[in-house]
PDB file of C-alpha atoms in Angstrom:
ATOM      1  CA  VAL P  53      90.034  36.527  75.279  1.00  0.00           C
ATOM      2  CA  MET P  54      87.621  34.442  77.363  1.00  0.00           C
ATOM      3  CA  ALA P  55      84.835  35.172  74.883  1.00  0.00           C
ATOM      4  CA  PHE P  56      86.970  33.776  72.041  1.00  0.00           C
ATOM      5  CA  THR P  57      87.505  30.568  74.017  1.00  0.00           C
ATOM      6  CA  ILE P  58      83.710  30.088  73.993  1.00  0.00           C
ATOM      7  CA  ASP P  59      82.795  31.112  70.437  1.00  0.00           C
ATOM      8  CA  ALA P  60      84.759  33.157  67.907  1.00  0.00           C
ATOM      9  CA  GLN P  61      81.721  34.549  66.074  1.00  0.00           C
ATOM     10  CA  ALA P  62      80.026  35.726  69.278  1.00  0.00           C
ATOM     11  CA  ALA P  63      83.328  37.200  70.454  1.00  0.00           C
ATOM     12  CA  LEU P  64      83.346  39.530  67.421  1.00  0.00           C
ATOM     13  CA  VAL P  65      80.620  41.498  69.225  1.00  0.00           C
ATOM     14  CA  PHE P  66      83.205  42.260  71.926  1.00  0.00           C
ATOM     15  CA  VAL P  67      85.752  43.263  69.296  1.00  0.00           C
ATOM     16  CA  GLY P  68      83.323  45.848  67.942  1.00  0.00           C
ATOM     17  CA  VAL P  69      81.966  47.125  71.259  1.00  0.00           C
ATOM     18  CA  ILE P  70      85.136  47.489  73.340  1.00  0.00           C
ATOM     19  CA  PRO P  71      86.774  50.162  71.074  1.00  0.00           C
ATOM     20  CA  VAL P  72      83.509  52.159  71.056  1.00  0.00           C
ATOM     21  CA  LEU P  73      83.317  51.988  74.851  1.00  0.00           C
ATOM     22  CA  CYS P  74      86.941  53.055  75.184  1.00  0.00           C
ATOM     23  CA  ILE P  75      86.385  56.023  72.873  1.00  0.00           C
ATOM     24  CA  VAL P  76      83.365  57.160  74.901  1.00  0.00           C
ATOM     25  CA  VAL P  77      84.895  56.620  78.350  1.00  0.00           C
ATOM     26  CA  PHE P  78      88.331  58.062  77.650  1.00  0.00           C
ATOM     27  CA  GLY P  79      86.927  60.802  75.401  1.00  0.00           C
ATOM     28  CA  ILE P  80      84.754  62.086  78.233  1.00  0.00           C
ATOM     29  CA  MET P  81      87.670  61.684  80.622  1.00  0.00           C
ATOM     30  CA  LEU P  82      90.040  63.743  78.445  1.00  0.00           C
ATOM     31  CA  ILE P  83      87.436  66.507  78.135  1.00  0.00           C
ATOM     32  CA  THR P  84      86.687  66.654  81.863  1.00  0.00           C
ATOM     33  CA  MET P  85      90.281  66.428  83.151  1.00  0.00           C
ATOM     34  CA  PRO P  86      91.219  70.072  82.337  1.00  0.00           C
ATOM     35  CA  MET P  87      87.761  71.162  83.468  1.00  0.00           C
ATOM     36  CA  TYR P  88      88.278  69.579  86.886  1.00  0.00           C
ATOM     37  CA  LYS P  89      91.676  71.260  87.148  1.00  0.00           C
ATOM     38  CA  ARG P  90      89.957  74.623  86.662  1.00  0.00           C
ATOM     39  CA  VAL P  91      87.333  73.602  89.249  1.00  0.00           C
ATOM     40  CA  GLN P  92      90.065  72.858  91.790  1.00  0.00           C
ATOM     41  CA  ALA P  93      91.720  76.221  91.101  1.00  0.00           C
ATOM     42  CA  SER P  94      88.391  78.024  91.647  1.00  0.00           C
ATOM     43  CA  LEU P  95      87.789  76.045  94.833  1.00  0.00           C
ATOM     44  CA  ASP P  96      91.216  77.165  96.036  1.00  0.00           C
ATOM     45  CA  LYS P  97      90.212  80.805  95.549  1.00  0.00           C
ATOM     46  CA  VAL P  98      86.961  80.315  97.474  1.00  0.00           C
ATOM     47  CA  THR P  99      88.653  78.600 100.431  1.00  0.00           C
ATOM     48  CA  SER P 100      91.387  81.250 100.481  1.00  0.00           C
ATOM     49  CA  ALA P 101      88.810  84.049 100.509  1.00  0.00           C
ATOM     50  CA  THR P 102      86.887  82.302 103.295  1.00  0.00           C
ATOM     51  CA  ARG P 103      90.021  81.972 105.427  1.00  0.00           C
ATOM     52  CA  GLN P 104      90.971  85.620 104.892  1.00  0.00           C
ATOM     53  CA  ASN P 105      87.474  86.824 105.784  1.00  0.00           C
ATOM     54  CA  LEU P 106      87.414  84.761 108.981  1.00  0.00           C
ATOM     55  CA  THR P 107      90.889  85.736 110.171  1.00  0.00           C
ATOM     56  CA  GLY P 108      90.518  89.408 109.206  1.00  0.00           C
ATOM     57  CA  VAL P 109      86.897  89.961 110.239  1.00  0.00           C
ATOM     58  CA  ARG P 110      87.795  92.716 112.721  1.00  0.00           C
ATOM     59  CA  VAL P 111      89.783  94.640 110.130  1.00  0.00           C
ATOM     60  CA  LEU P 112      86.964  94.271 107.591  1.00  0.00           C
ATOM     61  CA  ARG P 113      84.478  95.668 110.069  1.00  0.00           C
ATOM     62  CA  ALA P 114      86.810  98.495 111.053  1.00  0.00           C
ATOM     63  CA  PHE P 115      87.118  99.660 107.434  1.00  0.00           C
ATOM     64  CA  CYS P 116      83.481  98.860 106.504  1.00  0.00           C
ATOM     65  CA  MET P 117      84.516  96.396 103.776  1.00  0.00           C
ATOM     66  CA  GLU P 118      81.740  93.847 104.396  1.00  0.00           C
ATOM     67  CA  ASP P 119      79.738  94.666 101.244  1.00  0.00           C
ATOM     68  CA  ALA P 120      82.812  94.555  99.007  1.00  0.00           C
ATOM     69  CA  GLU P 121      83.880  91.184 100.427  1.00  0.00           C
ATOM     70  CA  ILE P 122      80.367  89.766 100.071  1.00  0.00           C
ATOM     71  CA  GLU P 123      80.284  90.856  96.425  1.00  0.00           C
ATOM     72  CA  GLN P 124      83.714  89.362  95.742  1.00  0.00           C
ATOM     73  CA  PHE P 125      82.852  86.108  97.525  1.00  0.00           C
ATOM     74  CA  SER P 126      79.583  85.798  95.580  1.00  0.00           C
ATOM     75  CA  ALA P 127      81.453  86.250  92.302  1.00  0.00           C
ATOM     76  CA  GLN P 128      84.002  83.571  93.252  1.00  0.00           C
ATOM     77  CA  THR P 129      81.387  81.050  94.370  1.00  0.00           C
ATOM     78  CA  GLY P 130      79.350  81.746  91.233  1.00  0.00           C
ATOM     79  CA  ASP P 131      82.398  81.038  89.068  1.00  0.00           C
ATOM     80  CA  LEU P 132      83.067  77.802  90.991  1.00  0.00           C
ATOM     81  CA  THR P 133      79.438  76.702  90.607  1.00  0.00           C
ATOM     82  CA  GLN P 134      79.468  77.390  86.876  1.00  0.00           C
ATOM     83  CA  LYS P 135      82.660  75.375  86.323  1.00  0.00           C
ATOM     84  CA  GLN P 136      81.501  72.544  88.581  1.00  0.00           C
ATOM     85  CA  VAL P 137      78.135  72.246  86.828  1.00  0.00           C
ATOM     86  CA  GLY P 138      79.816  72.301  83.415  1.00  0.00           C
ATOM     87  CA  ALA P 139      82.200  69.486  84.333  1.00  0.00           C
ATOM     88  CA  GLY P 140      79.416  67.540  86.044  1.00  0.00           C
ATOM     89  CA  ARG P 141      77.122  67.683  83.031  1.00  0.00           C
ATOM     90  CA  ILE P 142      79.761  66.169  80.754  1.00  0.00           C
ATOM     91  CA  SER P 143      80.742  63.541  83.341  1.00  0.00           C
ATOM     92  CA  ALA P 144      77.075  62.615  83.757  1.00  0.00           C
ATOM     93  CA  LEU P 145      76.953  61.559  80.092  1.00  0.00           C
ATOM     94  CA  MET P 146      79.282  58.627  80.730  1.00  0.00           C
ATOM     95  CA  ASN P 147      76.857  56.222  82.402  1.00  0.00           C
ATOM     96  CA  PRO P 148      73.860  56.589  80.054  1.00  0.00           C
ATOM     97  CA  ILE P 149      75.962  56.457  76.866  1.00  0.00           C
ATOM     98  CA  THR P 150      77.988  53.435  77.970  1.00  0.00           C
ATOM     99  CA  PHE P 151      74.894  51.575  79.185  1.00  0.00           C
ATOM    100  CA  VAL P 152      73.117  52.207  75.884  1.00  0.00           C
ATOM    101  CA  ILE P 153      76.108  50.847  73.969  1.00  0.00           C
ATOM    102  CA  VAL P 154      76.459  47.793  76.203  1.00  0.00           C
ATOM    103  CA  ASN P 155      72.741  47.025  76.163  1.00  0.00           C
ATOM    104  CA  LEU P 156      72.689  47.178  72.363  1.00  0.00           C
ATOM    105  CA  ALA P 157      75.703  44.849  72.356  1.00  0.00           C
ATOM    106  CA  VAL P 158      73.917  42.527  74.793  1.00  0.00           C
ATOM    107  CA  VAL P 159      70.886  42.395  72.489  1.00  0.00           C
ATOM    108  CA  LEU P 160      73.155  41.485  69.568  1.00  0.00           C
ATOM    109  CA  LEU P 161      75.052  38.995  71.718  1.00  0.00           C
ATOM    110  CA  ILE P 162      71.911  37.256  72.963  1.00  0.00           C
ATOM    111  CA  HIS P 163      70.509  37.167  69.437  1.00  0.00           C
ATOM    112  CA  THR P 164      73.724  35.579  68.137  1.00  0.00           C
ATOM    113  CA  GLY P 165      73.801  33.166  71.071  1.00  0.00           C
ATOM    114  CA  ALA P 166      70.133  32.235  70.653  1.00  0.00           C
ATOM    115  CA  VAL P 167      70.733  31.250  67.035  1.00  0.00           C
ATOM    116  CA  LYS P 168      73.681  29.080  68.065  1.00  0.00           C
ATOM    117  CA  VAL P 169      71.739  27.535  70.981  1.00  0.00           C
ATOM    118  CA  GLU P 170      68.922  26.733  68.541  1.00  0.00           C
ATOM    119  CA  GLY P 171      71.476  25.064  66.265  1.00  0.00           C
ATOM    120  CA  GLY P 172      73.013  23.139  69.150  1.00  0.00           C
ATOM    121  CA  ILE P 173      76.401  24.869  68.840  1.00  0.00           C
ATOM    122  CA  LEU P 174      76.299  26.608  72.217  1.00  0.00           C
ATOM    123  CA  SER P 175      74.591  25.867  75.497  1.00  0.00           C
ATOM    124  CA  GLN P 176      72.483  28.384  77.396  1.00  0.00           C
ATOM    125  CA  GLY P 177      75.120  28.536  80.133  1.00  0.00           C
ATOM    126  CA  LEU P 178      77.798  29.654  77.665  1.00  0.00           C
ATOM    127  CA  VAL P 179      75.550  32.459  76.405  1.00  0.00           C
ATOM    128  CA  ILE P 180      75.066  33.618  80.012  1.00  0.00           C
ATOM    129  CA  ALA P 181      78.860  33.534  80.434  1.00  0.00           C
ATOM    130  CA  LEU P 182      79.283  35.805  77.398  1.00  0.00           C
ATOM    131  CA  TYR P 183      76.670  38.175  78.821  1.00  0.00           C
ATOM    132  CA  ASN P 184      78.543  38.328  82.163  1.00  0.00           C
ATOM    133  CA  TYR P 185      81.815  39.076  80.373  1.00  0.00           C
ATOM    134  CA  MET P 186      80.149  42.021  78.641  1.00  0.00           C
ATOM    135  CA  THR P 187      78.804  43.524  81.877  1.00  0.00           C
ATOM    136  CA  GLN P 188      82.169  43.031  83.619  1.00  0.00           C
ATOM    137  CA  ILE P 189      83.935  44.967  80.879  1.00  0.00           C
ATOM    138  CA  LEU P 190      81.510  47.873  81.281  1.00  0.00           C
ATOM    139  CA  VAL P 191      81.828  48.024  85.073  1.00  0.00           C
ATOM    140  CA  GLU P 192      85.623  47.941  85.040  1.00  0.00           C
ATOM    141  CA  LEU P 193      85.914  50.598  82.332  1.00  0.00           C
ATOM    142  CA  ILE P 194      83.724  52.970  84.342  1.00  0.00           C
ATOM    143  CA  LYS P 195      85.711  52.216  87.523  1.00  0.00           C
ATOM    144  CA  MET P 196      88.973  52.973  85.748  1.00  0.00           C
ATOM    145  CA  ALA P 197      87.649  56.226  84.293  1.00  0.00           C
ATOM    146  CA  ASN P 198      86.378  57.381  87.701  1.00  0.00           C
ATOM    147  CA  LEU P 199      89.724  56.473  89.262  1.00  0.00           C
ATOM    148  CA  ILE P 200      91.613  58.505  86.666  1.00  0.00           C
ATOM    149  CA  ILE P 201      89.328  61.527  87.234  1.00  0.00           C
ATOM    150  CA  THR P 202      89.924  61.242  91.005  1.00  0.00           C
ATOM    151  CA  MET P 203      93.680  61.047  90.413  1.00  0.00           C
ATOM    152  CA  THR P 204      93.438  64.115  88.158  1.00  0.00           C
ATOM    153  CA  LYS P 205      91.829  66.102  90.987  1.00  0.00           C
ATOM    154  CA  ALA P 206      94.515  64.858  93.385  1.00  0.00           C
ATOM    155  CA  VAL P 207      97.320  65.867  91.003  1.00  0.00           C
ATOM    156  CA  ALA P 208      95.800  69.348  90.624  1.00  0.00           C
ATOM    157  CA  CYS P 209      95.789  69.741  94.423  1.00  0.00           C
ATOM    158  CA  GLY P 210      99.285  68.267  94.738  1.00  0.00           C
ATOM    159  CA  ASN P 211     100.714  70.670  92.155  1.00  0.00           C
ATOM    160  CA  ARG P 212      99.404  73.668  94.098  1.00  0.00           C
ATOM    161  CA  ILE P 213     100.864  72.309  97.352  1.00  0.00           C
ATOM    162  CA  GLY P 214     104.161  71.570  95.605  1.00  0.00           C
ATOM    163  CA  SER P 215     104.406  75.105  94.214  1.00  0.00           C
ATOM    164  CA  ILE P 216     104.175  76.440  97.779  1.00  0.00           C
ATOM    165  CA  LEU P 217     106.764  73.982  99.149  1.00  0.00           C
ATOM    166  CA  GLU P 218     109.182  74.920  96.349  1.00  0.00           C
ATOM    167  CA  ILE P 219     109.250  78.606  97.340  1.00  0.00           C
ATOM    168  CA  GLU P 220     112.726  79.423  98.668  1.00  0.00           C
ATOM    169  CA  ALA P 221     113.158  81.497 101.812  1.00  0.00           C
ATOM    170  CA  GLU P 222     114.583  84.984 101.394  1.00  0.00           C
ATOM    171  CA  GLU P 223     118.076  85.802 102.634  1.00  0.00           C
ATOM    172  CA  VAL P 224     118.661  82.626 104.631  1.00  0.00           C
ATOM    173  CA  SER P 225     122.045  82.814 106.351  1.00  0.00           C
ATOM    174  CA  LEU P 226     123.285  80.223 108.825  1.00  0.00           C
ATOM    175  CA  GLU P 227     126.193  82.482 109.803  1.00  0.00           C
ATOM    176  CA  THR P 228     123.832  84.872 111.606  1.00  0.00           C
ATOM    177  CA  ALA P 229     122.121  82.149 113.644  1.00  0.00           C
ATOM    178  CA  VAL P 230     122.523  82.439 117.391  1.00  0.00           C
ATOM    179  CA  ALA P 231     122.435  79.708 120.000  1.00  0.00           C
ATOM    180  CA  SER P 232     120.616  81.814 122.593  1.00  0.00           C
ATOM    181  CA  VAL P 233     118.844  85.149 122.783  1.00  0.00           C
ATOM    182  CA  ASP P 234     119.116  87.602 125.685  1.00  0.00           C
ATOM    183  CA  GLY P 235     116.010  89.458 124.527  1.00  0.00           C
ATOM    184  CA  ARG P 236     117.026  93.088 123.871  1.00  0.00           C
ATOM    185  CA  VAL P 237     114.789  94.402 121.088  1.00  0.00           C
ATOM    186  CA  GLU P 238     115.437  97.781 119.493  1.00  0.00           C
ATOM    187  CA  PHE P 239     113.583  99.624 116.712  1.00  0.00           C
ATOM    188  CA  ARG P 240     115.479 102.447 114.991  1.00  0.00           C
ATOM    189  CA  ASN P 241     113.331 104.715 112.794  1.00  0.00           C
ATOM    190  CA  VAL P 242     111.431 101.732 111.399  1.00  0.00           C
ATOM    191  CA  SER P 243     108.797 102.128 108.685  1.00  0.00           C
ATOM    192  CA  ALA P 244     106.832  99.274 107.101  1.00  0.00           C
ATOM    193  CA  LYS P 245     104.491  99.218 104.123  1.00  0.00           C
ATOM    194  CA  TYR P 246     102.630  96.267 102.619  1.00  0.00           C
ATOM    195  CA  LYS P 247     102.954  95.618  98.912  1.00  0.00           C
ATOM    196  CA  GLY P 248     100.225  97.450  97.019  1.00  0.00           C
ATOM    197  CA  ALA P 249      99.148  99.493 100.066  1.00  0.00           C
ATOM    198  CA  ALA P 250      98.436 103.196  99.654  1.00  0.00           C
ATOM    199  CA  GLU P 251      99.996 104.162 102.983  1.00  0.00           C
ATOM    200  CA  SER P 252     102.584 102.783 105.392  1.00  0.00           C
ATOM    201  CA  SER P 253     101.377 100.612 108.256  1.00  0.00           C
ATOM    202  CA  LEU P 254     104.172 101.909 110.505  1.00  0.00           C
ATOM    203  CA  GLU P 255     106.164 105.129 110.235  1.00  0.00           C
ATOM    204  CA  ASP P 256     109.337 106.160 112.062  1.00  0.00           C
ATOM    205  CA  ILE P 257     108.991 103.784 115.041  1.00  0.00           C
ATOM    206  CA  SER P 258     111.808 103.911 117.608  1.00  0.00           C
ATOM    207  CA  PHE P 259     111.920 102.196 121.002  1.00  0.00           C
ATOM    208  CA  THR P 260     114.000  99.769 123.047  1.00  0.00           C
ATOM    209  CA  ALA P 261     112.679  96.790 125.045  1.00  0.00           C
ATOM    210  CA  LEU P 262     115.232  95.467 127.552  1.00  0.00           C
ATOM    211  CA  PRO P 263     115.467  91.812 128.634  1.00  0.00           C
ATOM    212  CA  GLY P 264     112.797  91.061 131.233  1.00  0.00           C
ATOM    213  CA  GLN P 265     110.958  94.296 130.528  1.00  0.00           C
ATOM    214  CA  THR P 266     107.279  94.282 129.583  1.00  0.00           C
ATOM    215  CA  VAL P 267     106.219  96.622 126.779  1.00  0.00           C
ATOM    216  CA  GLY P 268     102.562  97.148 125.883  1.00  0.00           C
ATOM    217  CA  ILE P 269     101.617  97.949 122.269  1.00  0.00           C
ATOM    218  CA  ILE P 270      98.219  99.614 122.274  1.00  0.00           C
ATOM    219  CA  GLY P 271      96.098 100.797 119.358  1.00  0.00           C
ATOM    220  CA  PRO P 272      92.828 100.303 117.473  1.00  0.00           C
ATOM    221  CA  THR P 273      92.187  97.542 114.963  1.00  0.00           C
ATOM    222  CA  GLY P 274      94.334  97.972 111.862  1.00  0.00           C
ATOM    223  CA  SER P 275      96.828 100.352 113.497  1.00  0.00           C
ATOM    224  CA  GLY P 276      99.806  98.023 112.901  1.00  0.00           C
ATOM    225  CA  LYS P 277     100.274  96.194 116.237  1.00  0.00           C
ATOM    226  CA  SER P 278     100.609  92.740 114.644  1.00  0.00           C
ATOM    227  CA  THR P 279     102.830  94.165 111.898  1.00  0.00           C
ATOM    228  CA  LEU P 280     105.211  95.604 114.475  1.00  0.00           C
ATOM    229  CA  VAL P 281     105.488  92.312 116.351  1.00  0.00           C
ATOM    230  CA  ASN P 282     106.004  90.337 113.126  1.00  0.00           C
ATOM    231  CA  LEU P 283     108.926  92.584 112.185  1.00  0.00           C
ATOM    232  CA  ILE P 284     110.932  91.219 115.132  1.00  0.00           C
ATOM    233  CA  PRO P 285     111.309  87.614 113.808  1.00  0.00           C
ATOM    234  CA  ALA P 286     111.531  89.073 110.249  1.00  0.00           C
ATOM    235  CA  PHE P 287     108.238  87.578 109.101  1.00  0.00           C
ATOM    236  CA  TYR P 288     107.855  90.967 107.403  1.00  0.00           C
ATOM    237  CA  LYS P 289     110.698  93.209 106.258  1.00  0.00           C
ATOM    238  CA  ALA P 290     110.969  96.872 107.213  1.00  0.00           C
ATOM    239  CA  ASN P 291     111.059  99.305 104.286  1.00  0.00           C
ATOM    240  CA  ARG P 292     113.236 101.717 106.251  1.00  0.00           C
ATOM    241  CA  GLY P 293     115.161 101.647 109.522  1.00  0.00           C
ATOM    242  CA  GLU P 294     116.568  98.762 111.541  1.00  0.00           C
ATOM    243  CA  VAL P 295     115.065  96.094 113.794  1.00  0.00           C
ATOM    244  CA  LEU P 296     117.726  94.792 116.177  1.00  0.00           C
ATOM    245  CA  VAL P 297     117.639  91.738 118.448  1.00  0.00           C
ATOM    246  CA  ASP P 298     120.650  91.681 120.820  1.00  0.00           C
ATOM    247  CA  GLY P 299     122.285  94.189 118.520  1.00  0.00           C
ATOM    248  CA  MET P 300     121.844  92.022 115.405  1.00  0.00           C
ATOM    249  CA  ASN P 301     119.822  93.402 112.484  1.00  0.00           C
ATOM    250  CA  VAL P 302     117.177  90.817 111.721  1.00  0.00           C
TER     251      VAL P 302
END
């Protein structure tokens, strides 16, 4: 609009260049948006694997699973690198292509302006103003495209967080809530098995811990100590038997 207030003929250069710039910028953006979503998903797998390896390092060592985890981690990081490089290569095309287009437009604009300056229609200052308008358009288009790509990454992360927050708790019942706990814990023939596991982590466990009593749970790494404790607040569910707190089946 400002270019047309200076000279209509010179402003036609803008009319021709702006659609081409938009096609390039938003075309690259539309191609890279799904690619960055896949990059974020791969990054999620790598961070999840890293967390599991750090928290379960003792179990991994106990079952000699280091080589298998290293191989799996290398495959995941390789997949992330491949996707990241692919998206980066396409994104890297934006600056050189847009600068080539704008510089060609600037050459045409200066040529058109020089002819008009020679004829006394425009002043040199107005030609410089047209040139500045052209560079401003380029800078703002690139800023907007980068902002949209950043928002795309944020939405991909937000969707994964939202999917976790939307998971509903199992068997939530306010009627069974208690105001206070005396602390009597009883296991009656309790067995627990993780999904996909070949064998049970706990089998036929029975004991009673009275209020104020100290009970020690002793065993090697991977024997099911943490599983047993997590059955009490029902973080895990027993496959068989009953876990009772003050006589109430958790």
